[in-house]
Tab-separated table of C-alpha atoms and ligand atoms in Angstrom:
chain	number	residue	atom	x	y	z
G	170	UNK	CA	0.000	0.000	0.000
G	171	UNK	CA	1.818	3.182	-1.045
G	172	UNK	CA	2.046	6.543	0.884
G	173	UNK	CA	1.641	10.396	-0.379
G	174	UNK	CA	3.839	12.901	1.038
G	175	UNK	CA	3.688	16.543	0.126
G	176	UNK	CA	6.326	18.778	2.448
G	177	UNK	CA	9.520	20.470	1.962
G	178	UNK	CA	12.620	19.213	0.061
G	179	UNK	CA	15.046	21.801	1.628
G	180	UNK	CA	18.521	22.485	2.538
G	181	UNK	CA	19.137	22.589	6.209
G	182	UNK	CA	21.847	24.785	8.057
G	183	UNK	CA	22.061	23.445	11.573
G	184	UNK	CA	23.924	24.039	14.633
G	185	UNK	CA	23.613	22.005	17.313
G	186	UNK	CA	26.185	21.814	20.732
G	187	UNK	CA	28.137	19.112	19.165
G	188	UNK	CA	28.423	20.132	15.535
G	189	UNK	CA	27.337	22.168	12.731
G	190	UNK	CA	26.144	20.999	9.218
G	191	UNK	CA	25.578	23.748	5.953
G	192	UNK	CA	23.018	23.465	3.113
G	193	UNK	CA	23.241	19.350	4.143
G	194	UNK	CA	19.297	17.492	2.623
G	195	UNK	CA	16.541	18.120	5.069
G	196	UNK	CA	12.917	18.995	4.711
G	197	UNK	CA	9.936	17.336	6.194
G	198	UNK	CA	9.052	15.539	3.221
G	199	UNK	CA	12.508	13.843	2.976
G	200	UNK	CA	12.775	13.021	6.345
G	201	UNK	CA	9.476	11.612	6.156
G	202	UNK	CA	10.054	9.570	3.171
G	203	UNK	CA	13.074	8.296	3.994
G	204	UNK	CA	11.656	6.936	7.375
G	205	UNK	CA	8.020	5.649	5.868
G	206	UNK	CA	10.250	3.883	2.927
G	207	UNK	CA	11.418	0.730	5.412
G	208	UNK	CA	7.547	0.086	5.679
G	209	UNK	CA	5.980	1.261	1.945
G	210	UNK	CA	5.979	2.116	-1.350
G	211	UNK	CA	6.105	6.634	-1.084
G	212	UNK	CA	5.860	9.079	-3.332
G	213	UNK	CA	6.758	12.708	-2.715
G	214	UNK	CA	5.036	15.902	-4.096
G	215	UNK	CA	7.275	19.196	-3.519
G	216	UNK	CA	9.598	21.165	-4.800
G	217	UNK	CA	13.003	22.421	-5.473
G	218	UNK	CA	15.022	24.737	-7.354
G	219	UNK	CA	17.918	24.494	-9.864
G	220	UNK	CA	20.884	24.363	-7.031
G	221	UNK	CA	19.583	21.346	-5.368
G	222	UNK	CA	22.059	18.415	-5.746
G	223	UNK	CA	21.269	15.470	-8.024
G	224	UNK	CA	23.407	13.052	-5.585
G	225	UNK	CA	20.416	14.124	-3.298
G	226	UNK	CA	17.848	12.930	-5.237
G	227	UNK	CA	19.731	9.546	-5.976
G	228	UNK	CA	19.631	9.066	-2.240
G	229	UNK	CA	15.781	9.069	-2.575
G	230	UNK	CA	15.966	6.392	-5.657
G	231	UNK	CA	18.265	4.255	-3.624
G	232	UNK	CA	15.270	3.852	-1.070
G	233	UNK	CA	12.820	3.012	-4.082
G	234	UNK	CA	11.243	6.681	-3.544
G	235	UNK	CA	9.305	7.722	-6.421
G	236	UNK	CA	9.787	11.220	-7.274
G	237	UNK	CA	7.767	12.216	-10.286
G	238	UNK	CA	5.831	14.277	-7.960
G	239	UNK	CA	9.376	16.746	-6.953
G	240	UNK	CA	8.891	19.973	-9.800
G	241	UNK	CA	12.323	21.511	-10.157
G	242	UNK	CA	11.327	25.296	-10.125
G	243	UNK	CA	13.418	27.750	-11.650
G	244	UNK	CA	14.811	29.529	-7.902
G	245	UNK	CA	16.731	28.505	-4.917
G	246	UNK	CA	15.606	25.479	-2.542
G	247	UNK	CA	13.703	26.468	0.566
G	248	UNK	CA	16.190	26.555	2.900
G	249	UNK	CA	15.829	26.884	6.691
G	250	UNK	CA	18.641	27.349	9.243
G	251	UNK	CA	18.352	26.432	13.097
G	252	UNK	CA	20.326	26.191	16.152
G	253	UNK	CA	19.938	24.196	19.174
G	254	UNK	CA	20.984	24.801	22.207
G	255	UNK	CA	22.339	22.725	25.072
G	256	UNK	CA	19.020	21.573	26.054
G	257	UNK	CA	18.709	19.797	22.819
G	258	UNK	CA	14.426	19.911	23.137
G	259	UNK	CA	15.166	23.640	22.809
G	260	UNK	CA	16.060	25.390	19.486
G	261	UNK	CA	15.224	28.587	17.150
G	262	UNK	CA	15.012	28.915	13.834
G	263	UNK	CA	17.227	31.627	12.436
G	264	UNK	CA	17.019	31.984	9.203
G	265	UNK	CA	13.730	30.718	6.577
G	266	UNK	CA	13.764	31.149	3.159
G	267	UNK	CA	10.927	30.096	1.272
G	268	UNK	CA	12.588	30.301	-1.975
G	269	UNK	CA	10.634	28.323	-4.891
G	270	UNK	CA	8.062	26.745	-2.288
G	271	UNK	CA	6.718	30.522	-2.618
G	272	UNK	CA	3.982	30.620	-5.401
G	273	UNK	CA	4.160	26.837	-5.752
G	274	UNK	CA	0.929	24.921	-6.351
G	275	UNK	CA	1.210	21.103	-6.515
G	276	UNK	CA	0.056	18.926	-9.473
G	277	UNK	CA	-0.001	15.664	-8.728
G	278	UNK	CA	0.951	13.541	-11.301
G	279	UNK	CA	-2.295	11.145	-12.654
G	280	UNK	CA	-1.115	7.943	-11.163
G	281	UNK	CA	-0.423	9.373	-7.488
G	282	UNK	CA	-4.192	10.190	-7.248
G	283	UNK	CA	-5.242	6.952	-5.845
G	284	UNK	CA	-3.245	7.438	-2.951
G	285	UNK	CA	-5.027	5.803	0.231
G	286	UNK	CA	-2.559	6.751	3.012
G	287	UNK	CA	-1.422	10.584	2.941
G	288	UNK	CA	1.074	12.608	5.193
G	289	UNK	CA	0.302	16.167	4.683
G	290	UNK	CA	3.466	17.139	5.924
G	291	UNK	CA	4.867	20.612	7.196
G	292	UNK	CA	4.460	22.941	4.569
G	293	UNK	CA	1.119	26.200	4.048
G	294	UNK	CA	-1.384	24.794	4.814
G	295	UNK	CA	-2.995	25.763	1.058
G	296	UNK	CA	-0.935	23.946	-0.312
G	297	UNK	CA	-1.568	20.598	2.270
G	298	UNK	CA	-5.895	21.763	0.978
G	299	UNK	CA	-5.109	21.677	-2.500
G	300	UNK	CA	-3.529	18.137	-2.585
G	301	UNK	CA	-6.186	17.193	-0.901
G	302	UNK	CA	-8.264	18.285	-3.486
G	303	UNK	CA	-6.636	16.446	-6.120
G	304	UNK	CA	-7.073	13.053	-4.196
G	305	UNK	CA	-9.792	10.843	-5.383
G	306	UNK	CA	-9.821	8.224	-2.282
G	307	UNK	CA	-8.146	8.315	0.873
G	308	UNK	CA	-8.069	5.694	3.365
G	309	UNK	CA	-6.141	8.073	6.090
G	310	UNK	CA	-5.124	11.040	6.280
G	311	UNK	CA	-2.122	12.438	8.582
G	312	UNK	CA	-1.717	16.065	8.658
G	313	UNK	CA	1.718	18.027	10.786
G	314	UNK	CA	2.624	21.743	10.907
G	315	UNK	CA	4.548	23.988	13.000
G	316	UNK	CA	4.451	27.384	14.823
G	317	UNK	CA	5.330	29.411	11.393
G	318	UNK	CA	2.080	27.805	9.560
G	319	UNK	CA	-0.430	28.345	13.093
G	320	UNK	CA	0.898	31.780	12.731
G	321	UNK	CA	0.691	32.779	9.153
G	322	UNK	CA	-2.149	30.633	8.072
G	323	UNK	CA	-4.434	29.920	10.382
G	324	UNK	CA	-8.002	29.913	8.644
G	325	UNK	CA	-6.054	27.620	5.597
G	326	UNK	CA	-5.130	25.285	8.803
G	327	UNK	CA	-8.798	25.361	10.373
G	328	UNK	CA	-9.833	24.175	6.974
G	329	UNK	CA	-6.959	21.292	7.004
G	330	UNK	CA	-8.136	19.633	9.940
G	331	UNK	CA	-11.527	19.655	9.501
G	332	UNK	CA	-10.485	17.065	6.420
G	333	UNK	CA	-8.138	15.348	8.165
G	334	UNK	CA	-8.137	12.008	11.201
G	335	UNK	CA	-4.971	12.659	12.680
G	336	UNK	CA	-2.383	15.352	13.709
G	337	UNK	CA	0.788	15.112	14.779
G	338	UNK	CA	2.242	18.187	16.399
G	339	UNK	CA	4.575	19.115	19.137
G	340	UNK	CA	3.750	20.522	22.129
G	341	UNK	CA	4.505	23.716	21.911
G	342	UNK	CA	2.387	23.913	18.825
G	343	UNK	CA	-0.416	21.910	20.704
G	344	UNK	CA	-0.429	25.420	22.969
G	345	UNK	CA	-0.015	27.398	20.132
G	346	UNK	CA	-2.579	26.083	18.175
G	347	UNK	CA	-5.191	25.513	21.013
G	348	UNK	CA	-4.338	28.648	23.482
G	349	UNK	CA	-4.512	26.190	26.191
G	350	UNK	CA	-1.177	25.722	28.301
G	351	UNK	CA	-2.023	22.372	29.535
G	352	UNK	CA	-1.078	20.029	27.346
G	353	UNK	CA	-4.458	17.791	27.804
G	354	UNK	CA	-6.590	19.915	27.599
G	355	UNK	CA	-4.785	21.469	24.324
G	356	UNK	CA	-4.917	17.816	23.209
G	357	UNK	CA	-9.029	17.693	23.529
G	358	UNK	CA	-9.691	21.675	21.911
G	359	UNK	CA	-7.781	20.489	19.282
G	360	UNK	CA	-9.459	17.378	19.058
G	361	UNK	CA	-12.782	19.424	18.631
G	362	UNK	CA	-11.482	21.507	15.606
G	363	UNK	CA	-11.569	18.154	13.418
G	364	UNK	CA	-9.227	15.453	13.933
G	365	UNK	CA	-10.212	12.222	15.542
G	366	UNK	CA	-6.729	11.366	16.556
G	367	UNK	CA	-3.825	13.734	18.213
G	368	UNK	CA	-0.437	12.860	19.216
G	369	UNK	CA	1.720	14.969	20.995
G	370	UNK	CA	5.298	14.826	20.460
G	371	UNK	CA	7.348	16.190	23.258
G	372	UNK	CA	10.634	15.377	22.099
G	373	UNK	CA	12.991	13.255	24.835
G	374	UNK	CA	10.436	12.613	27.152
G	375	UNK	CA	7.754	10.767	24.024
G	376	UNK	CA	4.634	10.889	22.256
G	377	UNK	CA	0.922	11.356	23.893
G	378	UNK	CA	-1.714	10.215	22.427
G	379	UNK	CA	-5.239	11.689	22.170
G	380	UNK	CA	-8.724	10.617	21.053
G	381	UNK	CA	-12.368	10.682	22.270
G	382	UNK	CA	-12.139	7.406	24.210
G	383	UNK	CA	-8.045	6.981	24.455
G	384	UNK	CA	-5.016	8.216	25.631
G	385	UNK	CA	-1.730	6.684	25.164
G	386	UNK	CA	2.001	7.449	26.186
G	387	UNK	CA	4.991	6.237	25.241
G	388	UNK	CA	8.509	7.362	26.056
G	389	UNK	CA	11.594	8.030	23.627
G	390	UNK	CA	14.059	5.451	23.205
G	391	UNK	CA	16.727	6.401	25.752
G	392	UNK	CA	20.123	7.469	24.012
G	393	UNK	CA	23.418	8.341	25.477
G	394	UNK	CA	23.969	10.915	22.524
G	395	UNK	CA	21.365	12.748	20.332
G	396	UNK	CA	23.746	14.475	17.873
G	397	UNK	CA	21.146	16.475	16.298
G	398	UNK	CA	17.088	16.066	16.755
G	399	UNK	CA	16.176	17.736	13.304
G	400	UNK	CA	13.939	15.198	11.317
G	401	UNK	CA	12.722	13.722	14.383
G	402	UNK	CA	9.355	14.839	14.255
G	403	UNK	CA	8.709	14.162	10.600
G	404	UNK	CA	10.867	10.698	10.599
G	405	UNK	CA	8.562	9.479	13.321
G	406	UNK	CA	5.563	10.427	11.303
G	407	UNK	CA	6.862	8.199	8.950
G	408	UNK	CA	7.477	5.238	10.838
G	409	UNK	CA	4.419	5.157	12.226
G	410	UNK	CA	2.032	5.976	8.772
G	411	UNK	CA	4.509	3.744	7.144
G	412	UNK	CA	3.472	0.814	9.527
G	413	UNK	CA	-0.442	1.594	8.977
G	414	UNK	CA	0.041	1.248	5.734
G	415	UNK	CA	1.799	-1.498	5.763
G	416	UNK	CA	0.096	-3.768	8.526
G	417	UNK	CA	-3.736	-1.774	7.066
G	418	UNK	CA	-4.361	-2.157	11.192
G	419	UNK	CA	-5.922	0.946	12.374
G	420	UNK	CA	-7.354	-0.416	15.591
G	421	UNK	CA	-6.019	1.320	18.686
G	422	UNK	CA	-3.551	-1.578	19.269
G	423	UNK	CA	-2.345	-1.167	15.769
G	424	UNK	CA	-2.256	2.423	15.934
G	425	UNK	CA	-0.126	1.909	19.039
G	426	UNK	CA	2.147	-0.491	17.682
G	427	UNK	CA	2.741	2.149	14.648
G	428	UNK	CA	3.749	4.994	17.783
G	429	UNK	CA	6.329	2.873	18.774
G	430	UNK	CA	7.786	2.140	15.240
G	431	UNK	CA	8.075	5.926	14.733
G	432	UNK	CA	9.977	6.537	17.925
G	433	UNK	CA	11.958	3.816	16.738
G	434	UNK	CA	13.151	5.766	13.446
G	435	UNK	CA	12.981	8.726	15.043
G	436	UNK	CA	15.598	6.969	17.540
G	437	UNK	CA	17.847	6.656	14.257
G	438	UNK	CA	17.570	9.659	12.984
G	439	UNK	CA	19.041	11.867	15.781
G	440	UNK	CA	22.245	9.434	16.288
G	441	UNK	CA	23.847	11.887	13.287
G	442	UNK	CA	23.330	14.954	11.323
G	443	UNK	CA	20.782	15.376	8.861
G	444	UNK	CA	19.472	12.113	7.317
G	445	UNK	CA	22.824	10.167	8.312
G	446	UNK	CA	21.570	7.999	10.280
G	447	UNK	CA	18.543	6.595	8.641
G	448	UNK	CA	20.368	6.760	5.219
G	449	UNK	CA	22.211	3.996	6.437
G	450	UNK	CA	20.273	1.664	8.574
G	451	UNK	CA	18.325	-1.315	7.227
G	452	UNK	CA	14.933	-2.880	8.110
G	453	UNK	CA	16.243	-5.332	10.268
G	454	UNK	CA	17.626	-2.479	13.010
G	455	UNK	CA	14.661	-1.130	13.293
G	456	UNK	CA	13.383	-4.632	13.991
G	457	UNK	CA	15.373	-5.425	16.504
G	458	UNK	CA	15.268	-1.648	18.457
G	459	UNK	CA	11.320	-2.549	18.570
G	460	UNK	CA	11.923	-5.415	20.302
G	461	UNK	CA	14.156	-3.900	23.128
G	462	UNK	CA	11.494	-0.924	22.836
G	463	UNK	CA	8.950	-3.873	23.567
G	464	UNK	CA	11.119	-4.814	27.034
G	465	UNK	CA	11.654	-1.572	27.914
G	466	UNK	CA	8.587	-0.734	28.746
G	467	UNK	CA	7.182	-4.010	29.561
G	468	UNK	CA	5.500	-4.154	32.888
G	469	UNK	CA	2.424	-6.567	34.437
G	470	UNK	CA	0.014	-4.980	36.367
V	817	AMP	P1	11.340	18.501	12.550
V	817	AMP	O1	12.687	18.574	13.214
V	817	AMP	O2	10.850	17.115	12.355
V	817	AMP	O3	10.327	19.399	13.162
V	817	AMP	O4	11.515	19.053	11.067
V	817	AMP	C1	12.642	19.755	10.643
V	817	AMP	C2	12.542	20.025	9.144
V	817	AMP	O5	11.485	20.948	8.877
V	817	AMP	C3	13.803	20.645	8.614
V	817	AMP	O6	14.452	19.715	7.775
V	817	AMP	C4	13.365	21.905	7.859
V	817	AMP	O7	13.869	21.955	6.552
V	817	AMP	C5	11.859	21.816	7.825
V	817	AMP	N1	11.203	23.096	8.094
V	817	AMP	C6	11.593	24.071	8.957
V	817	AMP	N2	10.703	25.092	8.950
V	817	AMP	C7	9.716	24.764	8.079
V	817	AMP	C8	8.499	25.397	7.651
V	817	AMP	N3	8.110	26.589	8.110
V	817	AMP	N4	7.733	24.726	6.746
V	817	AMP	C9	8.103	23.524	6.299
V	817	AMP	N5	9.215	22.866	6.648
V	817	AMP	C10	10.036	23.477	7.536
């Protein structure tokens, strides 16, 4: 069962306590893809300009990623530039440059309209309404954003999640989004603007949970070094819709067996810079970390 993605395909500039990286592959549609590709067939709808790197795109092919959906624009890649600081849940973004992804309007090529599991990943919000638009069925639909988009584009947003069953945000965007600062009660406001599912990310300490009936919390996997958390949110996103798609379980036991597979590549994918980590890791790792996920947190009541 294959997976849309529309996001960014961007270059990153990052600076993090151990390290810095320039103009390295990021966006949240390739760290998405990259981490939903272990599980599914994906196809990506963005965009990039004329300086982006073929050697980039080859690292998409090698994971079987179909990109007839990424338009080369004429322009510079989006390119965003952060810094973390030594609390590594903490960091600002310093510089954003739209770049081509202003003015661009996906068109999804024929055979991508059948899609049945979507990630509308972090990107305007128009932009997540008008691939929606162009979809003829959907089985699920996963929707993220971030502070910049709650802040910019509000009523587009409003519009997203009334068409959407599940977002994934952080927590600060949770408040953000909701105006509540308690992060349960910003779960359930936001459950009332449309989505029937919410999960929380909150970075080292896990991923909560929400629906009408439900909640659910798991932790991070505990690392002795996270070089550099960016990706995190969007590779977990794709662990987890690339094991709904893959197992088609969307009971709450499935759902919660597809939490844990994204903190599991999400686990990967702050080990290095950029997409390092996850570049390089096979099936069978994450495998085995969701076993010792399975023990560490195995308890009888
Ligand atoms: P994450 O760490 O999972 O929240 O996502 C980080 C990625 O989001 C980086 O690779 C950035 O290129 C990308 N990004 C940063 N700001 C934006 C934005 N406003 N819209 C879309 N993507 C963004």
């Amino acid at each position: 069962m294959s997976i849309l993605v529309v996001g960014t395909v961007a270059f990153d500039s990052i600076e993090t306590p151990f390290g810095s990286a320039e103009r390295i592959l990021g966006g949240s549609a390739s760290y998405f893809a990259l981490g939903a590709s272990f599980f599914a067939p994906v196809r990506i709808v963005g965009v990039i300009g004329q300086d982006f790197p073929q050697e980039y795109l080859e690292l998409f092919s090698q994971r079987q990623i179909d990109l007839e959906g990424i338009k080369k624009a004429s322009g510079d890649t989006f390119h965003w530039r952060g810094r973390y600081h030594e609390d590594i849940n903490v960091r600002d973004t310093l510089e954003l440059h739209l770049n081509v992804l202003s003015g661009f309007v996906p068109d999804l090529p024929e055979r991508y309209r059948d899609a049945e599991y979507v990630f509308l990943g972090n990107i305007d919000p128009l932009m997540q309404l008008e691939v929606l638009n162009q979809i003829r069925r959907m089985r699920l639909v996963v929707c993220d954003t971030m502070d910049h988009w709650i802040r910019e584009s509000l009523d587009g947003l409003r519009q997203v999640l009334k068409r959407i069953e599940m977002l994934v945000v952080n927590d600060s965007e949770a408040r953000l989004l909701s105006g509540e600062s308690n992060i349960v009660r910003a779960a359930r406001a936001i459950l009332k603007m449309g989505p029937k599912v919410v999960l929380v990310k909150r970075g080292e300490y896990g991923v909560l949970q929400f629906s009408d009936s439900s909640i659910f919390a798991t932790p991070a996997y505990p690392l002795e070094e996270v070089f550099d958390p960016t990706g995190a949110g969007d590779s977990f996103a794709g662990g987890f819709l690339g094991q709904l798609a893959r197992s088609g379980d969307l009971t709450q036991q499935g759902i919660r067996r597809a939490i844990v597979y994204g903190t599991v590549v999400a686990s990967f994918t702050v080990e290095d810079f950029g997409v390092k980590r996850l570049a390089s890791i096979a099936m069978q790792d994450i495998e085995e970390r969701y076993r010792s996920f399975a023990q560490l947190t195995d308890f009888h009541t």
